[in-house]
Each structure stands twice: as C-alpha cells, then as structure tokens.
CSV table of C-alpha atoms and ligand atoms in Angstrom, one decimal:
chain,number,residue,atom,x,y,z
A,10,MET,CA,-22.8,-16.9,13.2
A,11,LYS,CA,-23.5,-17.0,9.5
A,12,THR,CA,-22.7,-14.6,6.7
A,13,LYS,CA,-22.1,-14.5,2.9
A,14,VAL,CA,-18.5,-13.3,3.0
A,15,ALA,CA,-16.2,-13.7,6.0
A,16,ILE,CA,-13.4,-11.1,5.8
A,17,ILE,CA,-10.2,-11.7,7.8
A,18,GLY,CA,-8.5,-8.4,8.8
A,19,ALA,CA,-9.8,-4.8,9.3
A,20,GLY,CA,-6.9,-3.0,7.5
A,21,PRO,CA,-7.7,-0.9,4.4
A,22,SER,CA,-8.4,-4.0,2.2
A,23,GLY,CA,-10.9,-5.7,4.6
A,24,LEU,CA,-12.7,-2.4,5.5
A,25,LEU,CA,-13.0,-1.3,1.9
A,26,LEU,CA,-14.1,-4.7,0.7
A,27,GLY,CA,-16.7,-4.9,3.5
A,28,GLN,CA,-18.1,-1.5,2.7
A,29,LEU,CA,-18.4,-2.1,-1.0
A,30,LEU,CA,-20.1,-5.5,-0.4
A,31,HIS,CA,-22.4,-3.8,2.0
A,32,LYS,CA,-23.4,-1.3,-0.7
A,33,TYR,CA,-24.1,-4.2,-3.0
A,34,GLY,CA,-26.3,-5.8,-0.5
A,35,ILE,CA,-23.9,-8.7,0.2
A,36,ASP,CA,-23.8,-9.5,3.9
A,37,ASN,CA,-20.3,-9.7,5.4
A,38,VAL,CA,-18.5,-10.0,8.8
A,39,ILE,CA,-15.0,-8.8,9.5
A,40,LEU,CA,-12.7,-10.6,12.0
A,41,GLU,CA,-9.8,-8.5,13.2
A,42,ALA,CA,-7.1,-9.7,15.6
A,43,ARG,CA,-6.2,-6.3,17.0
A,44,THR,CA,-8.1,-3.4,18.6
A,45,PRO,CA,-9.4,-0.5,16.5
A,46,GLU,CA,-6.9,1.8,18.2
A,47,TYR,CA,-4.0,-0.5,17.3
A,48,VAL,CA,-5.1,-0.6,13.7
A,49,LEU,CA,-5.4,3.2,13.6
A,50,GLY,CA,-2.0,3.7,15.2
A,51,ARG,CA,0.0,2.3,12.3
A,52,ILE,CA,1.5,5.1,10.2
A,53,ARG,CA,1.9,3.8,6.7
A,54,ALA,CA,1.0,4.9,3.2
A,55,GLY,CA,-0.1,8.4,2.1
A,56,VAL,CA,-0.5,8.6,-1.6
A,57,LEU,CA,-3.7,7.5,-3.2
A,58,GLU,CA,-4.2,6.8,-6.9
A,59,GLN,CA,-7.4,8.0,-8.6
A,60,GLY,CA,-8.8,4.5,-8.7
A,61,MET,CA,-8.7,4.3,-4.9
A,62,VAL,CA,-10.1,7.7,-4.5
A,63,ASP,CA,-13.0,6.7,-6.8
A,64,MET,CA,-13.6,3.6,-4.7
A,65,LEU,CA,-13.7,5.5,-1.5
A,66,HIS,CA,-16.4,7.6,-3.1
A,67,GLU,CA,-18.3,4.5,-4.1
A,68,ALA,CA,-17.9,3.2,-0.6
A,69,GLY,CA,-19.4,6.4,0.9
A,70,ALA,CA,-16.2,7.1,2.8
A,71,ALA,CA,-14.8,10.1,0.9
A,72,GLU,CA,-16.3,13.2,2.4
A,73,ARG,CA,-13.4,14.0,4.7
A,74,MET,CA,-10.8,13.1,2.1
A,75,ASP,CA,-12.4,15.5,-0.3
A,76,ARG,CA,-12.2,18.2,2.3
A,77,GLU,CA,-8.8,17.5,3.8
A,78,GLY,CA,-6.8,15.6,1.2
A,79,HIS,CA,-4.4,17.3,-1.1
A,80,VAL,CA,-4.4,16.8,-4.9
A,81,HIS,CA,-0.8,16.5,-6.2
A,82,GLU,CA,-0.1,17.2,-9.8
A,83,GLY,CA,3.5,16.3,-9.8
A,84,PHE,CA,6.6,15.3,-7.8
A,85,THR,CA,10.4,15.9,-8.1
A,86,LEU,CA,13.3,13.5,-8.7
A,87,SER,CA,16.5,14.9,-7.2
A,88,PHE,CA,19.8,13.4,-8.4
A,89,ASN,CA,23.4,14.5,-9.3
A,90,GLY,CA,22.7,18.1,-8.4
A,91,ARG,CA,19.6,18.2,-10.6
A,92,GLU,CA,15.9,18.5,-9.7
A,93,GLU,CA,13.5,17.2,-12.4
A,94,ARG,CA,9.8,17.6,-11.9
A,95,ILE,CA,7.5,14.9,-13.2
A,96,ASP,CA,4.3,16.7,-14.2
A,97,LEU,CA,1.8,14.0,-13.6
A,98,LYS,CA,-1.2,15.9,-14.8
A,99,GLU,CA,0.3,17.1,-18.1
A,100,LEU,CA,2.0,13.8,-18.9
A,101,THR,CA,-1.1,11.6,-18.2
A,102,GLY,CA,-3.8,13.7,-19.8
A,103,GLY,CA,-5.1,15.2,-16.5
A,104,LYS,CA,-4.5,12.4,-13.9
A,105,THR,CA,-3.3,13.3,-10.4
A,106,VAL,CA,-2.8,11.6,-7.0
A,107,MET,CA,-4.3,12.4,-3.6
A,108,VAL,CA,-2.2,12.8,-0.5
A,109,TYR,CA,-4.3,11.5,2.4
A,110,GLY,CA,-2.9,9.2,5.1
A,111,GLN,CA,-3.7,5.5,5.4
A,112,THR,CA,-4.7,6.2,9.0
A,113,GLU,CA,-7.3,8.6,7.9
A,114,VAL,CA,-8.6,6.3,5.1
A,115,THR,CA,-8.9,3.6,7.8
A,116,ARG,CA,-10.7,5.9,10.2
A,117,ASP,CA,-13.2,7.0,7.5
A,118,LEU,CA,-13.9,3.4,6.5
A,119,MET,CA,-14.3,2.4,10.2
A,120,ASP,CA,-16.8,5.2,10.6
A,121,ALA,CA,-18.7,4.2,7.5
A,122,ARG,CA,-18.9,0.6,8.7
A,123,LYS,CA,-20.2,1.7,12.0
A,124,ALA,CA,-22.9,3.9,10.3
A,125,ALA,CA,-23.8,0.9,8.2
A,126,VAL,CA,-24.3,-1.2,11.4
A,127,ALA,CA,-22.1,-4.0,9.8
A,128,VAL,CA,-20.5,-6.5,12.1
A,129,THR,CA,-16.7,-6.3,12.9
A,130,VAL,CA,-15.3,-8.5,15.6
A,131,TYR,CA,-12.1,-6.9,17.0
A,132,GLU,CA,-9.7,-8.9,19.1
A,133,ALA,CA,-10.7,-12.1,17.4
A,134,GLU,CA,-8.0,-14.6,18.5
A,135,ASN,CA,-6.8,-17.8,16.9
A,136,VAL,CA,-8.6,-17.2,13.7
A,137,GLN,CA,-8.6,-20.4,11.5
A,138,LEU,CA,-9.9,-21.0,8.0
A,139,HIS,CA,-11.6,-24.4,7.3
A,140,ASP,CA,-13.2,-26.3,4.4
A,141,PHE,CA,-12.7,-23.6,1.7
A,142,TYR,CA,-12.5,-26.3,-1.0
A,143,SER,CA,-16.1,-27.3,0.0
A,144,ASP,CA,-19.3,-25.3,-0.5
A,145,LYS,CA,-19.5,-24.8,3.2
A,146,PRO,CA,-16.4,-22.8,4.3
A,147,ARG,CA,-16.1,-21.9,8.0
A,148,VAL,CA,-13.9,-19.6,10.1
A,149,THR,CA,-13.3,-20.4,13.8
A,150,PHE,CA,-12.0,-18.0,16.3
A,151,THR,CA,-11.9,-17.2,20.0
A,152,LYS,CA,-13.6,-14.0,21.4
A,153,ASP,CA,-13.4,-13.2,25.1
A,154,GLY,CA,-12.4,-16.8,25.8
A,155,GLU,CA,-15.4,-18.2,23.9
A,156,GLU,CA,-15.0,-20.5,20.9
A,157,CYS,CA,-17.0,-19.1,17.9
A,158,THR,CA,-17.7,-20.4,14.4
A,159,LEU,CA,-18.6,-18.2,11.4
A,160,GLU,CA,-20.2,-20.1,8.5
A,161,CYS,CA,-20.0,-18.4,5.1
A,162,ASP,CA,-20.1,-18.8,1.3
A,163,TYR,CA,-16.6,-17.2,0.8
A,164,ILE,CA,-13.6,-16.2,2.7
A,165,ALA,CA,-11.6,-13.0,1.9
A,166,GLY,CA,-8.1,-13.1,3.4
A,167,CYS,CA,-7.3,-9.4,3.9
A,168,ASP,CA,-5.0,-10.0,6.9
A,169,GLY,CA,-1.8,-8.6,5.6
A,170,PHE,CA,1.6,-10.2,5.0
A,171,HIS,CA,1.8,-11.9,8.4
A,172,GLY,CA,-1.8,-13.1,8.5
A,173,VAL,CA,-3.2,-16.6,8.7
A,174,SER,CA,-5.0,-16.7,5.3
A,175,ARG,CA,-2.0,-17.2,3.0
A,176,LYS,CA,-0.5,-19.7,5.4
A,177,SER,CA,-3.8,-21.7,5.2
A,178,ALA,CA,-3.4,-22.3,1.4
A,179,PRO,CA,-2.2,-25.8,0.7
A,180,ALA,CA,1.6,-25.8,0.3
A,181,ASP,CA,1.5,-27.6,-3.1
A,182,LYS,CA,-1.0,-25.1,-4.6
A,183,ILE,CA,0.8,-21.8,-3.8
A,184,LYS,CA,3.9,-20.4,-5.3
A,185,CYS,CA,5.7,-17.4,-3.8
A,186,PHE,CA,8.1,-15.0,-5.5
A,187,GLU,CA,10.3,-12.8,-3.4
A,188,ARG,CA,13.1,-10.2,-3.4
A,189,VAL,CA,14.5,-8.8,-0.2
A,190,TYR,CA,16.5,-5.6,-0.4
A,191,PRO,CA,19.7,-5.0,1.5
A,192,PHE,CA,18.4,-1.8,3.3
A,193,GLY,CA,15.4,-0.4,5.1
A,194,TRP,CA,13.6,3.0,5.4
A,195,LEU,CA,13.8,5.0,8.6
A,196,GLY,CA,10.6,7.1,8.7
A,197,VAL,CA,9.9,10.1,10.9
A,198,LEU,CA,6.5,11.9,11.3
A,199,SER,CA,6.8,15.4,12.7
A,200,ARG,CA,4.4,18.3,13.3
A,201,THR,CA,6.3,20.6,10.9
A,202,ARG,CA,5.4,22.3,7.7
A,203,PRO,CA,6.4,20.1,4.7
A,204,VAL,CA,9.6,21.3,3.1
A,205,ALA,CA,8.0,21.5,-0.4
A,206,PRO,CA,4.4,21.4,-1.7
A,207,GLU,CA,5.1,18.2,-3.6
A,208,LEU,CA,7.0,15.0,-2.8
A,209,ILE,CA,10.8,14.9,-3.4
A,210,TYR,CA,12.5,11.6,-4.1
A,211,ALA,CA,16.3,11.9,-3.8
A,212,ASN,CA,19.0,9.7,-5.2
A,213,HIS,CA,22.2,10.7,-3.2
A,214,GLU,CA,25.6,9.1,-2.8
A,215,ARG,CA,24.8,8.8,1.0
A,216,GLY,CA,21.6,6.9,0.2
A,217,PHE,CA,17.9,7.5,-0.8
A,218,ALA,CA,15.7,10.1,0.9
A,219,LEU,CA,12.0,11.0,0.5
A,220,CYS,CA,10.2,14.2,1.6
A,221,SER,CA,6.5,13.5,1.9
A,222,MET,CA,3.6,14.9,4.0
A,223,ARG,CA,0.2,14.1,5.4
A,224,ASN,CA,-1.1,17.7,5.5
A,225,ASP,CA,0.1,21.3,5.7
A,226,HIS,CA,1.3,20.8,9.3
A,227,LEU,CA,2.4,17.2,9.3
A,228,SER,CA,5.5,16.0,7.4
A,229,ARG,CA,6.6,12.5,6.7
A,230,TYR,CA,10.3,12.0,5.9
A,231,TYR,CA,12.4,8.9,5.2
A,232,VAL,CA,16.1,8.1,4.8
A,233,GLN,CA,17.5,4.8,3.5
A,234,CYS,CA,19.2,3.1,6.5
A,235,SER,CA,21.0,-0.1,7.2
A,236,LEU,CA,19.0,-3.2,8.1
A,237,ASP,CA,21.1,-3.5,11.2
A,238,ASP,CA,20.1,-0.1,12.5
A,239,LYS,CA,17.7,0.3,15.4
A,240,VAL,CA,15.4,3.2,15.9
A,241,GLU,CA,17.3,4.0,19.2
A,242,ASP,CA,20.4,4.5,17.0
A,243,TRP,CA,18.7,7.5,15.4
A,244,SER,CA,18.2,10.6,17.6
A,245,ASP,CA,16.0,13.2,16.0
A,246,GLU,CA,19.2,15.4,15.5
A,247,ARG,CA,21.0,12.6,13.6
A,248,PHE,CA,17.9,12.0,11.4
A,249,TRP,CA,17.5,15.7,10.5
A,250,ASN,CA,21.2,16.1,9.7
A,251,GLU,CA,21.2,13.0,7.5
A,252,LEU,CA,18.1,14.0,5.7
A,253,LYS,CA,19.5,17.5,5.0
A,254,ALA,CA,22.7,16.0,3.7
A,255,ARG,CA,20.8,14.1,1.0
A,256,LEU,CA,18.6,17.0,-0.2
A,257,PRO,CA,19.5,19.8,-2.6
A,258,GLU,CA,21.1,22.6,-0.6
A,259,HIS,CA,18.3,25.1,-1.1
A,260,VAL,CA,15.7,22.6,0.0
A,261,ALA,CA,17.8,21.5,3.1
A,262,ALA,CA,18.2,25.2,4.0
A,263,ARG,CA,14.4,25.7,4.4
A,264,LEU,CA,13.7,22.3,6.1
A,265,GLU,CA,11.7,22.9,9.2
A,266,THR,CA,12.7,20.4,11.9
A,267,GLY,CA,11.0,19.5,15.2
A,268,PRO,CA,10.5,16.6,17.6
A,269,SER,CA,9.5,13.3,15.9
A,270,ILE,CA,6.1,12.1,16.9
A,271,GLU,CA,6.6,8.7,15.3
A,272,LYS,CA,9.8,7.0,14.2
A,273,SER,CA,10.1,3.5,12.7
A,274,ILE,CA,12.2,1.3,10.5
A,275,ALA,CA,10.6,-0.7,7.7
A,276,PRO,CA,12.4,-3.4,5.7
A,277,LEU,CA,11.9,-3.3,1.9
A,278,ARG,CA,10.6,-6.4,0.2
A,279,SER,CA,9.0,-7.4,-3.1
A,280,PHE,CA,6.7,-10.4,-2.8
A,281,VAL,CA,3.9,-12.1,-4.8
A,282,ALA,CA,1.9,-15.2,-4.0
A,283,GLU,CA,0.2,-17.0,-6.9
A,284,PRO,CA,-2.6,-17.8,-7.3
A,285,MET,CA,-4.9,-15.6,-5.2
A,286,GLN,CA,-7.8,-18.0,-5.2
A,287,PHE,CA,-8.0,-21.3,-3.3
A,288,GLY,CA,-11.4,-22.8,-3.7
A,289,ARG,CA,-13.7,-20.4,-2.0
A,290,MET,CA,-10.9,-18.4,-0.3
A,291,PHE,CA,-9.4,-15.3,-1.9
A,292,LEU,CA,-6.2,-13.4,-0.9
A,293,VAL,CA,-6.4,-9.6,-1.1
A,294,GLY,CA,-3.8,-6.8,-0.6
A,295,ASP,CA,-0.7,-7.4,1.5
A,296,ALA,CA,-1.8,-11.0,2.2
A,297,ALA,CA,-0.9,-11.8,-1.4
A,298,HIS,CA,1.8,-9.2,-2.3
A,299,ILE,CA,4.2,-6.7,-0.9
A,300,VAL,CA,6.0,-3.9,-2.8
A,301,PRO,CA,8.8,-1.7,-1.5
A,302,PRO,CA,7.1,1.7,-0.8
A,303,THR,CA,9.3,3.6,-3.3
A,304,GLY,CA,6.5,3.8,-6.0
A,305,ALA,CA,3.7,4.4,-3.4
A,306,LYS,CA,1.9,1.3,-4.6
A,307,GLY,CA,1.2,-1.0,-1.6
A,308,LEU,CA,-2.1,0.5,-0.5
A,309,ASN,CA,-3.2,1.2,-4.0
A,310,LEU,CA,-2.7,-2.4,-5.1
A,311,ALA,CA,-4.8,-3.5,-2.1
A,312,ALA,CA,-7.5,-1.2,-3.5
A,313,SER,CA,-7.3,-2.6,-7.0
A,314,ASP,CA,-7.6,-6.2,-5.6
A,315,VAL,CA,-10.7,-5.0,-3.7
A,316,HIS,CA,-12.1,-3.5,-6.9
A,317,THR,CA,-11.7,-6.8,-8.8
A,318,LEU,CA,-12.9,-9.1,-6.0
A,319,SER,CA,-15.9,-6.9,-5.1
A,320,THR,CA,-16.9,-6.8,-8.7
A,321,VAL,CA,-16.7,-10.5,-9.3
A,322,LEU,CA,-18.6,-11.2,-6.0
A,323,ARG,CA,-21.3,-8.7,-7.0
A,324,LYS,CA,-21.7,-10.4,-10.4
A,325,ARG,CA,-21.7,-13.8,-8.8
A,326,TYR,CA,-24.6,-12.9,-6.4
A,327,GLU,CA,-26.5,-11.1,-9.1
A,328,SER,CA,-26.2,-13.9,-11.7
A,329,GLY,CA,-25.9,-16.9,-9.5
A,330,ASP,CA,-23.0,-18.0,-11.7
A,331,GLU,CA,-20.0,-19.0,-9.6
A,332,ASN,CA,-17.7,-19.2,-12.7
A,333,VAL,CA,-17.3,-15.4,-12.7
A,334,LEU,CA,-15.1,-15.8,-9.6
A,335,ALA,CA,-12.4,-17.8,-11.5
A,336,GLN,CA,-11.1,-14.6,-13.2
A,337,TYR,CA,-10.2,-12.9,-10.0
A,338,SER,CA,-6.7,-14.2,-9.6
A,339,GLU,CA,-5.6,-13.7,-13.2
A,340,LEU,CA,-7.0,-10.2,-13.4
A,341,ALA,CA,-5.5,-9.1,-10.1
A,342,LEU,CA,-2.1,-10.6,-10.8
A,343,ARG,CA,-1.8,-8.9,-14.2
A,344,ARG,CA,-2.0,-5.5,-12.5
A,345,ILE,CA,0.0,-6.5,-9.5
A,346,TRP,CA,3.1,-7.7,-11.5
A,347,LYS,CA,3.2,-4.3,-13.3
A,348,ALA,CA,3.1,-2.5,-10.0
A,349,GLU,CA,5.8,-4.9,-8.7
A,350,ARG,CA,7.9,-4.0,-11.7
A,351,PHE,CA,7.5,-0.3,-11.2
A,352,SER,CA,8.2,-0.4,-7.5
A,353,TRP,CA,11.3,-2.6,-8.0
A,354,TRP,CA,12.5,-0.3,-10.7
A,355,MET,CA,12.0,2.9,-8.7
A,356,THR,CA,13.8,1.2,-5.8
A,357,SER,CA,16.7,0.1,-8.0
A,358,LEU,CA,17.0,3.6,-9.5
A,359,LEU,CA,17.0,5.6,-6.3
A,360,HIS,CA,18.8,3.6,-3.6
A,361,LYS,CA,22.4,3.1,-2.8
A,362,PHE,CA,23.4,-0.5,-3.4
A,363,GLY,CA,26.8,-0.7,-1.8
A,364,ASP,CA,29.8,1.3,-3.1
A,365,ASP,CA,30.0,0.0,-6.6
A,366,PRO,CA,30.7,3.1,-8.8
A,367,PHE,CA,29.5,1.3,-11.9
A,368,THR,CA,26.0,0.8,-10.4
A,369,GLN,CA,25.9,4.4,-9.4
A,370,ARG,CA,26.8,5.6,-12.9
A,371,ILE,CA,24.1,3.4,-14.4
A,372,GLN,CA,21.5,4.8,-12.0
A,373,LEU,CA,22.4,8.3,-13.0
A,374,ALA,CA,22.4,7.4,-16.7
A,375,ASP,CA,18.9,5.9,-16.3
A,376,LEU,CA,17.6,9.0,-14.4
A,377,ASP,CA,19.2,11.3,-17.0
A,378,TYR,CA,17.7,9.3,-19.9
A,379,PHE,CA,14.2,9.0,-18.5
A,380,THR,CA,13.9,12.6,-17.3
A,381,ASN,CA,15.3,14.0,-20.5
A,382,SER,CA,12.8,12.2,-22.7
A,383,GLU,CA,9.1,13.0,-22.8
A,384,ALA,CA,8.4,9.3,-23.4
A,385,GLY,CA,10.6,8.5,-20.3
A,386,ARG,CA,8.8,11.0,-18.1
A,387,ARG,CA,5.4,9.8,-19.4
A,388,THR,CA,6.4,6.2,-18.5
A,389,ILE,CA,7.2,7.3,-14.9
A,390,ALA,CA,4.0,9.4,-14.6
A,391,GLU,CA,1.7,6.7,-16.1
A,392,ASN,CA,2.9,4.2,-13.6
A,393,TYR,CA,2.9,6.6,-10.6
A,394,VAL,CA,-0.7,7.7,-11.1
A,395,GLY,CA,-1.7,4.1,-11.4
A,396,LEU,CA,-2.3,1.8,-14.4
A,397,PRO,CA,-5.9,1.3,-15.4
A,398,TYR,CA,-7.9,-1.4,-13.5
A,399,GLU,CA,-8.3,-4.6,-15.4
A,400,LYS,CA,-11.8,-5.1,-16.9
A,401,VAL,CA,-14.0,-7.8,-15.3
A,402,HIS,CA,-16.1,-9.9,-17.7
B,521,FAD,P1,-2.8,-4.5,6.5
B,521,FAD,O1,-2.9,-3.1,6.5
B,521,FAD,O2,-1.6,-5.2,6.9
B,521,FAD,O3,-4.1,-5.1,7.3
B,521,FAD,C1,-4.2,-6.4,7.7
B,521,FAD,C2,-5.1,-6.5,8.9
B,521,FAD,O4,-5.3,-7.9,9.2
B,521,FAD,C3,-4.4,-5.9,10.1
B,521,FAD,O5,-5.3,-5.0,10.8
B,521,FAD,C4,-4.0,-7.0,11.0
B,521,FAD,O6,-4.1,-6.7,12.4
B,521,FAD,C5,-5.1,-8.1,10.6
B,521,FAD,N1,-4.7,-9.4,10.9
B,521,FAD,C6,-3.5,-10.0,10.7
B,521,FAD,N2,-3.5,-11.3,11.1
B,521,FAD,C7,-4.7,-11.6,11.4
B,521,FAD,C8,-5.3,-12.7,11.9
B,521,FAD,N3,-4.7,-13.9,12.0
B,521,FAD,N4,-6.6,-12.7,12.2
B,521,FAD,C9,-7.4,-11.6,12.1
B,521,FAD,N5,-6.8,-10.4,11.7
B,521,FAD,C10,-5.5,-10.4,11.3
B,521,FAD,N6,2.3,1.6,1.1
B,521,FAD,C11,2.3,2.7,0.3
B,521,FAD,O7,1.7,2.7,-0.7
B,521,FAD,N7,3.1,3.8,0.7
B,521,FAD,C12,3.8,3.8,1.8
B,521,FAD,O8,4.4,4.8,2.1
B,521,FAD,C13,3.7,2.7,2.7
B,521,FAD,N8,4.4,2.6,3.8
B,521,FAD,C14,4.4,1.5,4.6
B,521,FAD,C15,5.1,1.5,5.8
B,521,FAD,C16,5.0,0.3,6.6
B,521,FAD,C17,5.8,0.3,7.9
B,521,FAD,C18,4.3,-0.8,6.1
B,521,FAD,C19,4.3,-2.1,7.0
B,521,FAD,C20,3.6,-0.7,5.0
B,521,FAD,C21,3.6,0.4,4.2
B,521,FAD,N9,2.9,0.5,3.0
B,521,FAD,C22,3.0,1.6,2.2
B,521,FAD,C23,2.0,-0.6,2.5
B,521,FAD,C24,0.6,-0.4,2.9
B,521,FAD,O9,0.5,0.1,4.2
B,521,FAD,C25,-0.1,-1.7,2.8
B,521,FAD,O10,0.0,-2.1,1.4
B,521,FAD,C26,-1.6,-1.7,3.3
B,521,FAD,O11,-1.6,-1.5,4.6
B,521,FAD,C27,-2.2,-3.0,2.9
B,521,FAD,O12,-3.5,-3.1,3.5
B,521,FAD,P2,-4.1,-4.5,3.9
B,521,FAD,O13,-5.4,-4.2,4.4
B,521,FAD,O14,-4.0,-5.4,2.7
B,521,FAD,O15,-3.1,-5.1,5.0
C-alpha cells in the first residue's frame, strides 16, 4: 500500500486530519487498532470551542452538530455558598462554545470519511513506524493475520496517550513534562434532564463536582474521587447523594436522578512531549499532550494541532517546499502550553487538595478575586472559549 500521509489512530485527531487532508486533495490512510464500535463507545469530551466547530464545517462534518448541538453562552462557578456566572459571550465580544459529545463528533467524521471513500483499516495490529528520518517512511502492521506495509511521505501519530507513535521517537530527542494529580473524576452518564441549562463547576469542601450535559435528555455529571476508588464502590445512589451534597441547595433540590448508563473513573494528568516533529513523523492530540478535563481543553487542543498540521501539509504539497513543516511543533506547542496552564489552574482552583485549610482559603480568595473583577472574569472567559489559533506562515 502507498499513500501520502499515514495516520495512526481513528480518534477525533486522526479522523479530522484525514478529512481535511482529503478536502485538500492529499491522499491519506488511517490505521486504527480497535473496531469502529469500540472507538464510538468511549464517552469523553463534550464542549467544543469555536475553532473546532469551524474545522468540522470545513471538513464537511458539521450538519448534525448544527442541528443537534447546543450553543452555550456562559457557565457557572459555585463556591462558598455563591454562584457566579461567567458570561462568555459578553466577556469575549460574542464568542461561545458548542455542547456536542465527542462520540457524536467521531460518528460524524466516520460518516464523512465513508462518504469520501477514504481508506481506514480498523483492527490493525502491531502497528510499527519505520524510517521516518529518511525520505521513505513506512508503517507496518498486521491485518487478519497478514503482514502489511504502508509506504508514505509523512506519518501523523494521532494514536492517543498510550499509542505507539510517541514511543517510537528516539529517547534522546524527546522531552516529557508531567504532573499527576492526587485524585480522579468519577463520571456518570444518565438519561435525565440536565439540572441546569449551562455547566456548573463546583468547588466544595467535600471535593469538586461538575454538572454537564450532552443534550436535553442526557446528562453528564462528575465528582472528584480518590484514586483508590473503584467504579464498583460507587452505587448510583451513593453517586447522586455525593453530587447533591456538593451543589448549591436549590440546584440539588431540582436534580433529576436515574440509573447510570455509563460510569467510569478517569485519573487527572497534565503532560506535554516536546518536540512534536521527528523527521517526517508528527505527533498530534493526546499522543503529544494531556490536560486534566477541568478546562474542557483536551479535544479542542487535538483540533488546534490538526489545524496547524493540516495547514502546513497543505502548504507543503501546494508549494513543494518541505521547510514549511518545520514550524508545526513550535506553533502547536505555543498554544498547547497556554491551554495546559489554564487547565492546571482551573484544576488547582476547584479541587480539594487534602485537608490543608490554608490551601482552601487561597482557593476561595482566588475565586473571589477573579469573579469580582471584570478583568478576572474576562481572563477565565477568554481561555474557556479558546485562545486564537497560531498563524501559519
Ligand atoms: P484518542 O481519542 O485517544 O484516539 C486515539 C486513537 O488511536 C484511538 O482510537 C486508539 O484506539 C488508537 N490507537 C491507539 N494506539 C494505537 C496503535 N498502536 N495503533 C493504531 N491505533 C491506535 N477532553 C475534554 O476536552 N473534555 C472532557 O470532558 C474529556 N473527558 C475525557 C474523559 C476521559 C476518560 C478521557 C480518557 C479523555 C477525556 N478528554 C476530555 C480528552 C479527550 O477525550 C481527548 O483529548 C481526545 O480524545 C483526543 O483525541 P485523539 O484523537 O488525539 O486521541
């Protein structure tokens, strides 16, 4: 097999990159380790920045999102008996976010790829990257027991945090930065009406809580939990009681509860790998960086990487000048570190870090300071809706 760009991974990064490259007339093949059903079964992100919404339009995969997604103009911070709304639209000169689940984004991109008759190899086993420091990179894999080789010009590693691409980078050429947090998020999806029309982020002495949603009949709630907790430790009843205890009383009183249809625990981590280019291999999305989900940035960062990489690849094929590719890593990392900062800050501000009363008072002072000042609220809003994409030269 031969293609211009071999894409490893059919998560949102790989599918979006593949679709944009296809639109630009750049042939690509996606190799995915799992089945489509498995990929679609992962309940993850749900808040899309305008930049990602625009890219889904460009990729021709936005029709259902336009119909079924919900535009949100603000969210609420709850702390110390107060509720402070961050008016995203007013504070950012009209910017908003779109609530539309990652599962739906993935499904729409899969459908668009199918319609484009572009090749995706699912259940590709033992994927290995070769010779990406030469001008003839190759990817080998096994499909249905048969050894296969995909020759290409470039490799895009879109295979998530546990994928093979980052691990293929030479150890002396990659540097990783990491912070692991001493707690996790227990998430529950339920077929219930969301408790509020906008997201509520709660700082509470019992720990953090988040009220989110996928649509008018599907709610997504989270509570901060111990890293030692197992999903089995949390009956639905225990989860609902804990969530109610961390919300303002009048919100808890109207919380509609019901059986969970998905329940999972996610650890929280900040991680960045530098650089993101190794010869003719590029890292994209979670393969290169992870943020704790508190700022709703993981999926959106994957999208901004795709924006930068698809733009430099387009310029490279239009001009024939390979030097344009060299800016990818620096441009992507500039935006990534700012999102890492915001996600770390929101996490530090809203979670319970042990019983130290000094830390708790500092959090409340920070929340009071930022929400009482227009500059403070604007800083939160600007970061939440997403900082501008870096300009490609
Ligand atoms: P992934 O979605 O991880 O996709 C990588 C793909 O590569 C997968 O399909 C995988 O099967 C495939 N793959 C892996 N290894 C190989 C291999 N060796 N060969 C071939 N294919 C391979 N972000 C938010 O913004 N908000 C949230 O609320 C949020 N919640 C999250 C909850 C959880 C539990 C997790 C894990 C993440 C969450 N995120 C959230 C982050 C967000 O989901 C990710 O940032 C996003 O999925 C990144 O997309 P990606 O395509 O880069 O990676």
